[in-house]
PDB file of C-alpha atoms in Angstrom:
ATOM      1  CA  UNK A   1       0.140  12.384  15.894  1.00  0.00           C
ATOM      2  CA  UNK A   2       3.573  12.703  16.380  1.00  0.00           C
ATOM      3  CA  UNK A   3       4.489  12.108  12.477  1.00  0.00           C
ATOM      4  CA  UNK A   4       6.752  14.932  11.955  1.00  0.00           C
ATOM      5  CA  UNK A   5      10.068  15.181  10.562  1.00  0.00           C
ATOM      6  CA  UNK A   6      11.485  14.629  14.456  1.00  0.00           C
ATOM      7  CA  UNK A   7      10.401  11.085  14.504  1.00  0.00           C
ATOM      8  CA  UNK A   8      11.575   8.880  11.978  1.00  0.00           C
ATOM      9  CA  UNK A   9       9.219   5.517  11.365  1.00  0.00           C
ATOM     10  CA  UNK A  10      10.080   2.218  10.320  1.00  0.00           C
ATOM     11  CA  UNK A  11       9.327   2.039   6.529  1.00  0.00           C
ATOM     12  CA  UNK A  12       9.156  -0.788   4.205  1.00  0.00           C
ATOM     13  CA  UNK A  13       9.223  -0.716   0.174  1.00  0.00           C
ATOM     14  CA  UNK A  14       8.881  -3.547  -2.026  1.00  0.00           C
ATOM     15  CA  UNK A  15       9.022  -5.948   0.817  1.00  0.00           C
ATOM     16  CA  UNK A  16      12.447  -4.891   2.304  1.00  0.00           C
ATOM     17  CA  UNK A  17      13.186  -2.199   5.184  1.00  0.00           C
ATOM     18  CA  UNK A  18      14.383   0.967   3.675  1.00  0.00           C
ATOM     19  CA  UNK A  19      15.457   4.605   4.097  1.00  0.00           C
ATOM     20  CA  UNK A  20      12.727   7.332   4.135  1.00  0.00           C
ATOM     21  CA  UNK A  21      13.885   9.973   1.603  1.00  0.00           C
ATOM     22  CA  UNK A  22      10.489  11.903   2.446  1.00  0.00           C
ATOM     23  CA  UNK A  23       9.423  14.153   5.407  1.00  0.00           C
ATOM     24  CA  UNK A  24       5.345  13.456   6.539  1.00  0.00           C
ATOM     25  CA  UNK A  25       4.031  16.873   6.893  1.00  0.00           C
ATOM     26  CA  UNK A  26       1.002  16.409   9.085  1.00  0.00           C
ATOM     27  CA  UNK A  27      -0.373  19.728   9.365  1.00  0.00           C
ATOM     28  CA  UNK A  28      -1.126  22.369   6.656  1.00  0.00           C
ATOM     29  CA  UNK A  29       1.833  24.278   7.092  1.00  0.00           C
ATOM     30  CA  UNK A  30       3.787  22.578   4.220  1.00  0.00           C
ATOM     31  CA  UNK A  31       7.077  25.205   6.164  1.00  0.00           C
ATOM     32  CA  UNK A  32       7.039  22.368   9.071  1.00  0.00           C
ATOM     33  CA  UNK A  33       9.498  20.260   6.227  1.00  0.00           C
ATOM     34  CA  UNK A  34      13.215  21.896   6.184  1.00  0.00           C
ATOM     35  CA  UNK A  35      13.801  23.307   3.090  1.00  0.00           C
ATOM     36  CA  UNK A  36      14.954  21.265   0.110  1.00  0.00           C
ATOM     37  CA  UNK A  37      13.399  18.199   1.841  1.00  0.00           C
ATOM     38  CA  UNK A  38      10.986  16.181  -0.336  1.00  0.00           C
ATOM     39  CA  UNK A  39       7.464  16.935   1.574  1.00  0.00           C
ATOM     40  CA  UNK A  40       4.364  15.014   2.042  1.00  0.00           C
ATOM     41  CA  UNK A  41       2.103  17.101   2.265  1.00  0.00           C
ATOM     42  CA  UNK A  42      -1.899  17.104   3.096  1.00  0.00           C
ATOM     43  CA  UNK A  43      -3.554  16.682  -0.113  1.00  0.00           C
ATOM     44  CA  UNK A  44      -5.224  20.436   0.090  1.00  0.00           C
ATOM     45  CA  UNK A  45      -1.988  21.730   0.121  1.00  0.00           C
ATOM     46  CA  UNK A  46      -0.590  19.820  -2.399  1.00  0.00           C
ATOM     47  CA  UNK A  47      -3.106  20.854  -4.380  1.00  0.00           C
ATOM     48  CA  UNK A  48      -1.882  24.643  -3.517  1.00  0.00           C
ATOM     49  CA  UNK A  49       1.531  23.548  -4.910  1.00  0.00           C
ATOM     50  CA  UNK A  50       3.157  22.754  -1.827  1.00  0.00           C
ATOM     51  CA  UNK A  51       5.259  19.688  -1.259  1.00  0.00           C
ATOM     52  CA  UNK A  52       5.932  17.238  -3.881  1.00  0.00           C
ATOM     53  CA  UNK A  53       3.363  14.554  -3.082  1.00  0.00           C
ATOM     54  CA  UNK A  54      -0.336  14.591  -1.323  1.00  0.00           C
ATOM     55  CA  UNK A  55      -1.387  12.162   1.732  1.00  0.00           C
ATOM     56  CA  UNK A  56      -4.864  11.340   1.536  1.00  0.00           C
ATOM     57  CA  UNK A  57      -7.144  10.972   4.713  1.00  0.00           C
ATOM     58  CA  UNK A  58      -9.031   8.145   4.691  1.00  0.00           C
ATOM     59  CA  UNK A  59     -12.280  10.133   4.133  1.00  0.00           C
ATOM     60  CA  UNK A  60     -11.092  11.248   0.810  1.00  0.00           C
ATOM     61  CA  UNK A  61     -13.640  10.855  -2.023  1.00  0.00           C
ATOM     62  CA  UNK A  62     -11.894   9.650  -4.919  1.00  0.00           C
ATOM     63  CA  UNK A  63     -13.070  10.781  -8.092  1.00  0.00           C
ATOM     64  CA  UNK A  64     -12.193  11.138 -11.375  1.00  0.00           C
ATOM     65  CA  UNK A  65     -11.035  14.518 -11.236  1.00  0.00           C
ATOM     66  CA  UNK A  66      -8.743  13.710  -8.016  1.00  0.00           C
ATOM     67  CA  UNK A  67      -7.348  10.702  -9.504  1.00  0.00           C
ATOM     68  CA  UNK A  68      -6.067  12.648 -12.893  1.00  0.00           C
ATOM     69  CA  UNK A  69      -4.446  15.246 -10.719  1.00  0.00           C
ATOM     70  CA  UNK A  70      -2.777  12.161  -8.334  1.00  0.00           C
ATOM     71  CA  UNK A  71      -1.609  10.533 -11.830  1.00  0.00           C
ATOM     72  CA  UNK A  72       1.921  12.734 -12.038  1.00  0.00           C
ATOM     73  CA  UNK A  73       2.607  12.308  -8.234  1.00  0.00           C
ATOM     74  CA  UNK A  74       5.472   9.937  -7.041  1.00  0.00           C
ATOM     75  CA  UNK A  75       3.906   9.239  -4.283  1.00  0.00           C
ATOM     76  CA  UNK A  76       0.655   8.972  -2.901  1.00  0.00           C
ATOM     77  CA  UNK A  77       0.440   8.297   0.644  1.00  0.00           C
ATOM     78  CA  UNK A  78      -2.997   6.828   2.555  1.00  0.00           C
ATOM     79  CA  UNK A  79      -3.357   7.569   6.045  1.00  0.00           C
ATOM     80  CA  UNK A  80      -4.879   5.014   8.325  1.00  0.00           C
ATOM     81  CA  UNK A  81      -6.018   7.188  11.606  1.00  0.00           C
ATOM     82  CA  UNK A  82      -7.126   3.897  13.424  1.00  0.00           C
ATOM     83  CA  UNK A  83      -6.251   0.168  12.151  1.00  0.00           C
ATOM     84  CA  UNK A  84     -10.008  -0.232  12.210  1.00  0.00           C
ATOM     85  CA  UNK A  85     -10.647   1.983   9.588  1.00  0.00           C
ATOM     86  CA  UNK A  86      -9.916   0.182   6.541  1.00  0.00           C
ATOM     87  CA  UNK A  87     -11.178   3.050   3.847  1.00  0.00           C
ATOM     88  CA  UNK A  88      -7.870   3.222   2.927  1.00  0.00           C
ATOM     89  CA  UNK A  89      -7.402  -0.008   1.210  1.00  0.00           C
ATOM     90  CA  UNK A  90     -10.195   0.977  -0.895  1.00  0.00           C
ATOM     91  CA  UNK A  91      -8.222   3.752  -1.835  1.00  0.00           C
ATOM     92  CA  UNK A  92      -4.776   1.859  -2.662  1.00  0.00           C
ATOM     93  CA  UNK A  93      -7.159  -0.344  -4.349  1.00  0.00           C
ATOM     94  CA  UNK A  94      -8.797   2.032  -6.707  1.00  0.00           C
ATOM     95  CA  UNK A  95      -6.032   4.063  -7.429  1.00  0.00           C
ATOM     96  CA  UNK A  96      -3.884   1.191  -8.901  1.00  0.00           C
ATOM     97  CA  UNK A  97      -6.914  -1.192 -10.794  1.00  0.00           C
ATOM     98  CA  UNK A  98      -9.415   1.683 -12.187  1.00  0.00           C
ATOM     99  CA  UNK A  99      -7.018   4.514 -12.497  1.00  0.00           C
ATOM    100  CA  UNK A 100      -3.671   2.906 -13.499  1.00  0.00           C
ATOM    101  CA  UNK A 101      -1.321   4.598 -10.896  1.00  0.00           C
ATOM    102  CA  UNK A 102       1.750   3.679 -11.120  1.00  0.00           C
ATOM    103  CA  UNK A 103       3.631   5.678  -8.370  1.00  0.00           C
ATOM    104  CA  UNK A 104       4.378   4.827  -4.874  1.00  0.00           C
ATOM    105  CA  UNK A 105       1.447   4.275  -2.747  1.00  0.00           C
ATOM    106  CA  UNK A 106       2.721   4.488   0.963  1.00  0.00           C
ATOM    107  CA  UNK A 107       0.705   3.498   4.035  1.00  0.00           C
ATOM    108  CA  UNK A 108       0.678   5.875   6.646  1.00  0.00           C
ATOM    109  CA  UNK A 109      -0.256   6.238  10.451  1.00  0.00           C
ATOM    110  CA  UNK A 110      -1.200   3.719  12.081  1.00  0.00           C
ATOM    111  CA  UNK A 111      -0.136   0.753  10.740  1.00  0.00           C
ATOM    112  CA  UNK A 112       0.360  -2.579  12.245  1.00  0.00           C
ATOM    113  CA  UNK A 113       2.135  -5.787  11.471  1.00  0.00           C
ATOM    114  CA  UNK A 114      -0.370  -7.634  11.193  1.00  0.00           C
ATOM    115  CA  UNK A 115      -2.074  -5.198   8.215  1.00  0.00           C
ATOM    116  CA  UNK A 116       1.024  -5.153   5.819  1.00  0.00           C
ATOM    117  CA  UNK A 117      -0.018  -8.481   4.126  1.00  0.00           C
ATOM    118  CA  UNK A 118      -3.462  -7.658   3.406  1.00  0.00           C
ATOM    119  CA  UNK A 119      -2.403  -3.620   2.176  1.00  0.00           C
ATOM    120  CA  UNK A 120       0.658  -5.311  -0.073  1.00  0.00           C
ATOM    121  CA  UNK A 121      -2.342  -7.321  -1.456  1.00  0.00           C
ATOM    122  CA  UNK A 122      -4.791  -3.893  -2.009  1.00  0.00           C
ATOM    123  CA  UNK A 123      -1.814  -2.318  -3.590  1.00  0.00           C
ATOM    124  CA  UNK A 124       0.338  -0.338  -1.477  1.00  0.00           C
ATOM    125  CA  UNK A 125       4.215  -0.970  -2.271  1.00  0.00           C
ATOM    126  CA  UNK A 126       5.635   0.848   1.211  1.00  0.00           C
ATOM    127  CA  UNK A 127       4.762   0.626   4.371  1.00  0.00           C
ATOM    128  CA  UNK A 128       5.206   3.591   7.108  1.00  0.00           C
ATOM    129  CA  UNK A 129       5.167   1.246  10.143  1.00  0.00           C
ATOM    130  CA  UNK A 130       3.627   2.606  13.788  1.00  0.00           C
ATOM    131  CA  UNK A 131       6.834   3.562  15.627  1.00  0.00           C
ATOM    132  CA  UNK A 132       6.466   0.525  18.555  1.00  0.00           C
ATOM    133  CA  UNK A 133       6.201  -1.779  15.356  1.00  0.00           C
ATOM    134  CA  UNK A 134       8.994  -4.183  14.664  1.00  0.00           C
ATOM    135  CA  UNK A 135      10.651  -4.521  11.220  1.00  0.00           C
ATOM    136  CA  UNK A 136      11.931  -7.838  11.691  1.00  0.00           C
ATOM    137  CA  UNK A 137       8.113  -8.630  12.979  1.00  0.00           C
ATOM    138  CA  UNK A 138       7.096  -6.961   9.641  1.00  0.00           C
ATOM    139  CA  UNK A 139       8.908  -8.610   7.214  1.00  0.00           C
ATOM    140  CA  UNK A 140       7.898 -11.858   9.119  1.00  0.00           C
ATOM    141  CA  UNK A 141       3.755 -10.991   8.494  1.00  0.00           C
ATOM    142  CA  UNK A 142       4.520  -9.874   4.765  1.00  0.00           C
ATOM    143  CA  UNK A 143       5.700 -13.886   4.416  1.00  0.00           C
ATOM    144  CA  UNK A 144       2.971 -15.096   6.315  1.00  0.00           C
ATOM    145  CA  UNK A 145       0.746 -16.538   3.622  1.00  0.00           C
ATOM    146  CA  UNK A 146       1.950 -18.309   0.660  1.00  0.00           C
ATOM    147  CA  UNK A 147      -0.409 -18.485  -1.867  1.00  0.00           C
ATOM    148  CA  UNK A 148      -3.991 -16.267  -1.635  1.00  0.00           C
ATOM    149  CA  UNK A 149      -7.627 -17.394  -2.818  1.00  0.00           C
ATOM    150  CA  UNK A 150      -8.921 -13.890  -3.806  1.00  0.00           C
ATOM    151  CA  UNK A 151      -8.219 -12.064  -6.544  1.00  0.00           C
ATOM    152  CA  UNK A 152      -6.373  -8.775  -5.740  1.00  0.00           C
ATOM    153  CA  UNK A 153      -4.162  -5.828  -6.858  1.00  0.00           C
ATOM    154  CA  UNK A 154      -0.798  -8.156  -6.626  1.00  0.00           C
ATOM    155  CA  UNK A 155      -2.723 -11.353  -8.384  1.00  0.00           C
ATOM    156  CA  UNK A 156      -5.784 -10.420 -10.276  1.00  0.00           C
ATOM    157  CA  UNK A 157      -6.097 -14.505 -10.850  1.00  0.00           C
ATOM    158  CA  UNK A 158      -8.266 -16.508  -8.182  1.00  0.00           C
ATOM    159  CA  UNK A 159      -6.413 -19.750  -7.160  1.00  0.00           C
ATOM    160  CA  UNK A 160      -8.732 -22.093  -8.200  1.00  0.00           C
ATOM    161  CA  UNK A 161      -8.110 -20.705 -11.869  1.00  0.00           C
ATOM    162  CA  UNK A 162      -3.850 -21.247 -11.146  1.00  0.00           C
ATOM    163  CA  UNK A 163      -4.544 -24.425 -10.008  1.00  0.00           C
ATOM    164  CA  UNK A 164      -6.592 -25.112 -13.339  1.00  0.00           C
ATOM    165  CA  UNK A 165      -4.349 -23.642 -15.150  1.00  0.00           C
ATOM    166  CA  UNK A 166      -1.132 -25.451 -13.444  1.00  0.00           C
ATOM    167  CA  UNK A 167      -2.785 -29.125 -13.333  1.00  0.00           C
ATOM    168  CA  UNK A 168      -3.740 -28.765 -17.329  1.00  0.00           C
ATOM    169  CA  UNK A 169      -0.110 -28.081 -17.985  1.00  0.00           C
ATOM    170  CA  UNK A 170       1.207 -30.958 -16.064  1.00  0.00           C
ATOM    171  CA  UNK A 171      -1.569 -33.385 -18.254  1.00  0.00           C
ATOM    172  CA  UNK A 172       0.180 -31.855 -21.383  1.00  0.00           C
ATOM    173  CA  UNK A 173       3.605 -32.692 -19.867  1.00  0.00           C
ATOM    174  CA  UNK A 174       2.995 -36.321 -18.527  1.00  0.00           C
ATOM    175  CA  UNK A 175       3.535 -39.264 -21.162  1.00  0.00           C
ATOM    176  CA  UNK A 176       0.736 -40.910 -23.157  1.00  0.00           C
ATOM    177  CA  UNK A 177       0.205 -44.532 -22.428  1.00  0.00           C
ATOM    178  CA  UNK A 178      -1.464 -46.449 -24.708  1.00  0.00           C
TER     179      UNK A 178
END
């Protein structure tokens, strides 16, 4: 895949396009970044001490172990090697509800507009877009829905239970009549 430091992708974070301060490092030669660059590197050779933050493949068995070395990286990034494999918003999804990571979780490969919603909602805060992606198509999708039913990463509350929880406050607000 032609991810390398050559080809700068569009990349979203928080919701807005930004500037990519990190180089993808797609093989295991972690010298493909230039030097001084901040590296992603594959997680094997993160693990050697190479680069300053892993990208998982979407194969990657997550356990306990794993996750306690992730916990100190800035960023973890997920690749998706097809938009029909979707093992890697399982992964976003563990890493921020069971393990507690914090850090940047960036999306990775290939990535599609009409995913970003549905990985904002499994946890992933940035968004390495396929390079004949869009940004203004992008932030378009990430608007798309405005409320959700299911509980997830970025609203752990169903919407049944807001709703309950909104209409009981608007009984305590209205007037009495007698």
């Amino acid at each position: 895949m032609p991810d390398q430091a050559t080809t700068p992708r569009p990349l979203i974070r928080a919701g807005h396009p930004a500037a990519d301060a990190w180089i993808l490092v797609r093989d295991a030669d972690a010298d493909a970044a230039p030097s001084g660059a901040r590296a992603i590197v594959p997680l094997a050779t993160w693990q050697a001490g190479a680069g300053q933050a892993p990208w998982l493949s979407s194969d990657t068995e997550l356990t306990d172990t794993l996750a306690a070395e992730l916990a100190d990286a800035p960023l973890i990034a997920i690749d998706f090697p097809k938009f029909t494999d979707g093992r890697g918003y399982s992964l976003a999804r563990l890493l921020r509800e069971r393990y507690g990571y914090v850090g940047e979780i960036r999306a990775i490969g290939d990535v599609l507009v009409d995913q970003l919603y549905f990985m904002t909602r499994c946890g992933f805060d940035a968004l390495s877009l396929r390079e004949d992606q869009w940004v203004e198509d992008a932030l378009k999708a990430l608007g798309a829905f405005s409320r959700a039913y299911q509980p997830a990463v970025d609203q752990p509350e169903p919407l049944f239970r807001r709703r309950e929880r909104e209409w009981a406050q608007a009984r305590e607000k209205a007037p009495a009549y007698a």
